[in-house]
Amino acid sequence: MSDGKLAGQFFDAAIDLLQRVRDEETQSITAAGTLLADTVTGGGRLFAFGAGHSSLAAQDVVYRAGGLALMNLLAVPGVVGVDVMPATLGSALERVDGLATAVLDSSPLRAGDALVIISLSGRNALPVEMALHARALGVKVIGVTSVAYATETRSRHSSGTYLRDHCDLVLDSKIPIGDATLTLDTIPAPFAPASTVVTSAILQAVMATAAGTLAERGIEPPLLRSGNVDGGHEWNARVMDEYGDRIFYQQ
């Protein structure tokens, strides 16, 4: 495979998924960006959550050059990434009933805020319960998930429902069951997952829409600049000073 055939096939698969999202989810992405802009305008705070590898897309929009400074990571100990040992513990915690409620009740989230919940399958107890409880608190919930899982797998939450069933808006990543995009006769399992690429692109599209919507309303979007660009640190200090009461990753 030294000719790069598999690499090209993966890029083609990822591009196909991105094109599907662009063609089929633009209306939902626009609505999600508008919801975030409405939240900022109304004085609310923005949060993102993902467990396991879904956390990568959540982290990608927090404290990011070119991103909204108001986006905060809602962290659940043990499930944010593969830094927990053993790594399988994170997967087990996603199935624990009551964990999401305990996290939300001790978090800064309040009515009027917005929470983006990222879960590829949307079937585990943690994202389902988080969406349920967040909405009960008066928080707007945007779910980013693969809707296909809700039709081809069994929910692991006691309600029998999925993340998509408890959101104000749902963004479908179109990722196939199992995530992997490629197969080969000589390899016994599918490989080359694309969920991180696609989910991150979806969220950056949402952030871009939110920034543009705020600008259309005559409000300067609270954007961060790269600290590696001259004047970047000074710019960011001004934004964080102005919006410090809604930025939690610096407290």
Tab-separated table of N, CA and C in Angstrom, residues 141-225:
chain	number	residue	atom	x	y	z
A	141	VAL	N	-30.048	22.693	24.991
A	141	VAL	CA	-29.137	21.596	24.676
A	141	VAL	C	-29.054	21.375	23.170
A	142	ILE	N	-27.819	21.373	22.677
A	142	ILE	CA	-27.532	21.012	21.291
A	142	ILE	C	-26.819	19.672	21.316
A	143	GLY	N	-27.375	18.675	20.658
A	143	GLY	CA	-26.758	17.356	20.621
A	143	GLY	C	-26.064	17.123	19.292
A	144	VAL	N	-24.835	16.625	19.332
A	144	VAL	CA	-24.096	16.252	18.126
A	144	VAL	C	-23.863	14.751	18.207
A	145	THR	N	-24.491	14.010	17.316
A	145	THR	CA	-24.492	12.554	17.420
A	145	THR	C	-24.704	11.931	16.049
A	146	SER	N	-24.514	10.637	15.955
A	146	SER	CA	-24.861	9.903	14.747
A	146	SER	C	-26.242	9.294	14.947
A	147	VAL	N	-27.207	9.825	14.261
A	147	VAL	CA	-28.597	9.394	14.436
A	147	VAL	C	-28.778	7.920	14.098
A	148	ALA	N	-27.915	7.387	13.251
A	148	ALA	CA	-28.034	5.980	12.854
A	148	ALA	C	-27.988	5.043	14.048
A	149	TYR	N	-27.247	5.406	15.081
A	149	TYR	CA	-27.146	4.539	16.257
A	149	TYR	C	-28.496	4.336	16.937
A	150	ALA	N	-29.334	5.358	16.882
A	150	ALA	CA	-30.635	5.267	17.551
A	150	ALA	C	-31.586	4.307	16.850
A	151	THR	N	-31.266	3.952	15.638
A	151	THR	CA	-32.123	3.016	14.905
A	151	THR	C	-31.516	1.620	14.811
A	152	GLU	N	-30.228	1.490	15.117
A	152	GLU	CA	-29.551	0.207	14.916
A	152	GLU	C	-28.889	-0.344	16.176
A	153	THR	N	-29.016	0.364	17.300
A	153	THR	CA	-28.456	-0.142	18.558
A	153	THR	C	-29.503	-0.018	19.656
A	154	ARG	N	-29.209	-0.566	20.810
A	154	ARG	CA	-30.113	-0.494	21.955
A	154	ARG	C	-29.581	0.536	22.953
A	155	SER	N	-30.462	1.389	23.452
A	155	SER	CA	-30.068	2.386	24.438
A	155	SER	C	-29.559	1.723	25.712
A	156	ARG	N	-28.552	2.346	26.338
A	156	ARG	CA	-28.040	1.859	27.613
A	156	ARG	C	-28.569	2.682	28.785
A	157	HIS	N	-29.508	3.585	28.502
A	157	HIS	CA	-30.112	4.365	29.588
A	157	HIS	C	-31.407	3.692	30.012
A	158	SER	N	-31.732	3.827	31.276
A	158	SER	CA	-32.909	3.137	31.822
A	158	SER	C	-34.195	3.548	31.126
A	159	SER	N	-34.225	4.731	30.533
A	159	SER	CA	-35.429	5.210	29.838
A	159	SER	C	-35.603	4.577	28.466
A	160	GLY	N	-34.531	3.964	27.969
A	160	GLY	CA	-34.581	3.397	26.625
A	160	GLY	C	-34.451	4.440	25.530
A	161	THR	N	-34.102	5.659	25.902
A	161	THR	CA	-33.995	6.745	24.937
A	161	THR	C	-32.532	7.066	24.627
A	162	TYR	N	-32.342	7.983	23.687
A	162	TYR	CA	-31.011	8.370	23.223
A	162	TYR	C	-30.827	9.878	23.401
A	163	LEU	N	-29.589	10.320	23.243
A	163	LEU	CA	-29.292	11.746	23.321
A	163	LEU	C	-30.209	12.554	22.416
A	164	ARG	N	-30.418	12.092	21.218
A	164	ARG	CA	-31.195	12.857	20.240
A	164	ARG	C	-32.629	13.122	20.711
A	165	ASP	N	-33.110	12.320	21.669
A	165	ASP	CA	-34.490	12.457	22.141
A	165	ASP	C	-34.659	13.569	23.170
A	166	HIS	N	-33.562	14.174	23.612
A	166	HIS	CA	-33.645	15.138	24.713
A	166	HIS	C	-32.887	16.431	24.406
A	167	CYS	N	-32.917	16.846	23.156
A	167	CYS	CA	-32.181	18.038	22.737
A	167	CYS	C	-33.116	19.073	22.123
A	168	ASP	N	-32.745	20.333	22.262
A	168	ASP	CA	-33.469	21.388	21.557
A	168	ASP	C	-33.122	21.365	20.077
A	169	LEU	N	-31.892	20.995	19.767
A	169	LEU	CA	-31.431	20.850	18.385
A	169	LEU	C	-30.524	19.632	18.289
A	170	VAL	N	-30.617	18.901	17.188
A	170	VAL	CA	-29.762	17.736	16.958
A	170	VAL	C	-28.992	17.929	15.657
A	171	LEU	N	-27.676	17.728	15.717
A	171	LEU	CA	-26.828	17.769	14.531
A	171	LEU	C	-26.344	16.347	14.271
A	172	ASP	N	-26.696	15.812	13.108
A	172	ASP	CA	-26.377	14.431	12.759
A	172	ASP	C	-25.034	14.387	12.028
A	173	SER	N	-24.071	13.696	12.627
A	173	SER	CA	-22.730	13.623	12.034
A	173	SER	C	-22.645	12.644	10.865
A	174	LYS	N	-23.649	11.809	10.691
A	174	LYS	CA	-23.716	10.833	9.594
A	174	LYS	C	-22.682	9.712	9.711
A	175	ILE	N	-21.990	9.636	10.853
A	175	ILE	CA	-20.948	8.624	11.009
A	175	ILE	C	-21.577	7.232	11.061
A	176	PRO	N	-21.008	6.260	10.338
A	176	PRO	CA	-21.589	4.912	10.340
A	176	PRO	C	-21.405	4.212	11.681
A	177	ILE	N	-22.243	3.210	11.936
A	177	ILE	CA	-22.136	2.416	13.148
A	177	ILE	C	-20.717	1.838	13.255
A	178	GLY	N	-20.096	2.036	14.413
A	178	GLY	CA	-18.751	1.522	14.609
A	178	GLY	C	-17.651	2.501	14.273
A	179	ASP	N	-18.010	3.623	13.651
A	179	ASP	CA	-17.104	4.739	13.368
A	179	ASP	C	-16.132	4.493	12.224
A	180	ALA	N	-15.500	3.322	12.149
A	180	ALA	CA	-14.472	3.068	11.149
A	180	ALA	C	-15.035	3.169	9.731
A	181	THR	N	-14.203	3.677	8.818
A	181	THR	CA	-14.684	3.938	7.456
A	181	THR	C	-14.134	2.979	6.410
A	182	LEU	N	-13.093	2.215	6.744
A	182	LEU	CA	-12.444	1.379	5.735
A	182	LEU	C	-12.450	-0.093	6.130
A	183	THR	N	-12.419	-0.962	5.137
A	183	THR	CA	-12.263	-2.403	5.335
A	183	THR	C	-11.261	-2.937	4.312
A	184	LEU	N	-10.649	-4.043	4.669
A	184	LEU	CA	-9.681	-4.667	3.769
A	184	LEU	C	-9.698	-6.167	4.030
A	185	ASP	N	-9.596	-6.966	2.965
A	185	ASP	CA	-9.671	-8.420	3.106
A	185	ASP	C	-8.615	-8.963	4.065
A	186	THR	N	-7.474	-8.348	4.107
A	186	THR	CA	-6.372	-8.849	4.920
A	186	THR	C	-6.398	-8.327	6.365
A	187	ILE	N	-7.381	-7.485	6.687
A	187	ILE	CA	-7.505	-6.942	8.043
A	187	ILE	C	-8.861	-7.362	8.591
A	188	PRO	N	-8.907	-8.057	9.736
A	188	PRO	CA	-10.155	-8.660	10.217
A	188	PRO	C	-11.171	-7.687	10.813
A	189	ALA	N	-10.794	-6.433	11.027
A	189	ALA	CA	-11.719	-5.464	11.617
A	189	ALA	C	-11.731	-4.188	10.779
A	190	PRO	N	-12.861	-3.491	10.748
A	190	PRO	CA	-12.884	-2.192	10.060
A	190	PRO	C	-11.958	-1.208	10.772
A	191	PHE	N	-11.462	-0.202	10.047
A	191	PHE	CA	-10.485	0.714	10.623
A	191	PHE	C	-10.635	2.107	10.011
A	192	ALA	N	-9.844	3.048	10.497
A	192	ALA	CA	-9.824	4.441	10.048
A	192	ALA	C	-11.097	5.209	10.433
A	193	PRO	N	-11.249	5.539	11.725
A	193	PRO	CA	-12.424	6.294	12.176
A	193	PRO	C	-12.381	7.748	11.714
A	194	ALA	N	-13.558	8.313	11.451
A	194	ALA	CA	-13.645	9.683	10.937
A	194	ALA	C	-14.479	10.598	11.822
A	195	SER	N	-14.947	10.101	12.964
A	195	SER	CA	-15.876	10.908	13.761
A	195	SER	C	-15.244	12.196	14.278
A	196	THR	N	-13.966	12.169	14.642
A	196	THR	CA	-13.328	13.374	15.167
A	196	THR	C	-13.230	14.445	14.090
A	197	VAL	N	-12.836	14.050	12.895
A	197	VAL	CA	-12.728	14.999	11.780
A	197	VAL	C	-14.069	15.664	11.507
A	198	VAL	N	-15.108	14.856	11.397
A	198	VAL	CA	-16.422	15.371	11.013
A	198	VAL	C	-17.055	16.171	12.152
A	199	THR	N	-16.996	15.647	13.359
A	199	THR	CA	-17.625	16.338	14.485
A	199	THR	C	-16.957	17.675	14.758
A	200	SER	N	-15.639	17.716	14.678
A	200	SER	CA	-14.940	18.987	14.870
A	200	SER	C	-15.329	19.996	13.793
A	201	ALA	N	-15.472	19.528	12.564
A	201	ALA	CA	-15.880	20.424	11.479
A	201	ALA	C	-17.288	20.974	11.725
A	202	ILE	N	-18.181	20.116	12.196
A	202	ILE	CA	-19.546	20.559	12.507
A	202	ILE	C	-19.513	21.664	13.551
A	203	LEU	N	-18.751	21.454	14.619
A	203	LEU	CA	-18.731	22.434	15.703
A	203	LEU	C	-18.076	23.742	15.266
A	204	GLN	N	-17.041	23.661	14.452
A	204	GLN	CA	-16.432	24.906	13.973
A	204	GLN	C	-17.391	25.658	13.047
A	205	ALA	N	-18.201	24.931	12.297
A	205	ALA	CA	-19.219	25.579	11.466
A	205	ALA	C	-20.266	26.274	12.332
A	206	VAL	N	-20.623	25.634	13.436
A	206	VAL	CA	-21.571	26.239	14.379
A	206	VAL	C	-20.972	27.511	14.986
A	207	MET	N	-19.698	27.456	15.395
A	207	MET	CA	-19.043	28.618	15.988
A	207	MET	C	-18.946	29.770	14.995
A	208	ALA	N	-18.627	29.435	13.739
A	208	ALA	CA	-18.549	30.465	12.709
A	208	ALA	C	-19.905	31.133	12.511
A	209	THR	N	-20.947	30.329	12.515
A	209	THR	CA	-22.298	30.866	12.365
A	209	THR	C	-22.661	31.765	13.534
A	210	ALA	N	-22.301	31.349	14.741
A	210	ALA	CA	-22.589	32.162	15.927
A	210	ALA	C	-21.879	33.508	15.844
A	211	ALA	N	-20.600	33.478	15.460
A	211	ALA	CA	-19.834	34.731	15.357
A	211	ALA	C	-20.440	35.655	14.314
A	212	GLY	N	-20.791	35.090	13.162
A	212	GLY	CA	-21.389	35.903	12.104
A	212	GLY	C	-22.734	36.468	12.494
A	213	THR	N	-23.521	35.693	13.208
A	213	THR	CA	-24.841	36.150	13.653
A	213	THR	C	-24.708	37.310	14.630
A	214	LEU	N	-23.762	37.195	15.563
A	214	LEU	CA	-23.534	38.292	16.511
A	214	LEU	C	-23.117	39.560	15.774
A	215	ALA	N	-22.239	39.410	14.796
A	215	ALA	CA	-21.785	40.576	14.028
A	215	ALA	C	-22.937	41.230	13.282
A	216	GLU	N	-23.833	40.413	12.729
A	216	GLU	CA	-24.997	40.952	12.018
A	216	GLU	C	-25.886	41.771	12.941
A	217	ARG	N	-25.855	41.455	14.215
A	217	ARG	CA	-26.661	42.168	15.205
A	217	ARG	C	-25.940	43.396	15.773
A	218	GLY	N	-24.757	43.649	15.256
A	218	GLY	CA	-24.008	44.796	15.736
A	218	GLY	C	-23.236	44.531	17.012
A	219	ILE	N	-23.033	43.256	17.340
A	219	ILE	CA	-22.300	42.872	18.547
A	219	ILE	C	-20.955	42.275	18.133
A	220	GLU	N	-19.869	42.802	18.677
A	220	GLU	CA	-18.557	42.243	18.372
A	220	GLU	C	-18.452	40.847	18.982
A	221	PRO	N	-18.239	39.806	18.174
A	221	PRO	CA	-18.129	38.452	18.732
A	221	PRO	C	-16.916	38.368	19.658
A	222	PRO	N	-17.069	37.767	20.837
A	222	PRO	CA	-15.935	37.637	21.762
A	222	PRO	C	-14.987	36.535	21.306
A	223	LEU	N	-14.169	36.858	20.302
A	223	LEU	CA	-13.260	35.884	19.707
A	223	LEU	C	-11.870	35.980	20.316
A	224	LEU	N	-11.188	34.851	20.370
A	224	LEU	CA	-9.804	34.804	20.811
A	224	LEU	C	-8.871	34.860	19.599
A	225	ARG	N	-7.701	35.432	19.804
A	225	ARG	CA	-6.686	35.454	18.758
A	225	ARG	C	-5.508	34.591	19.203
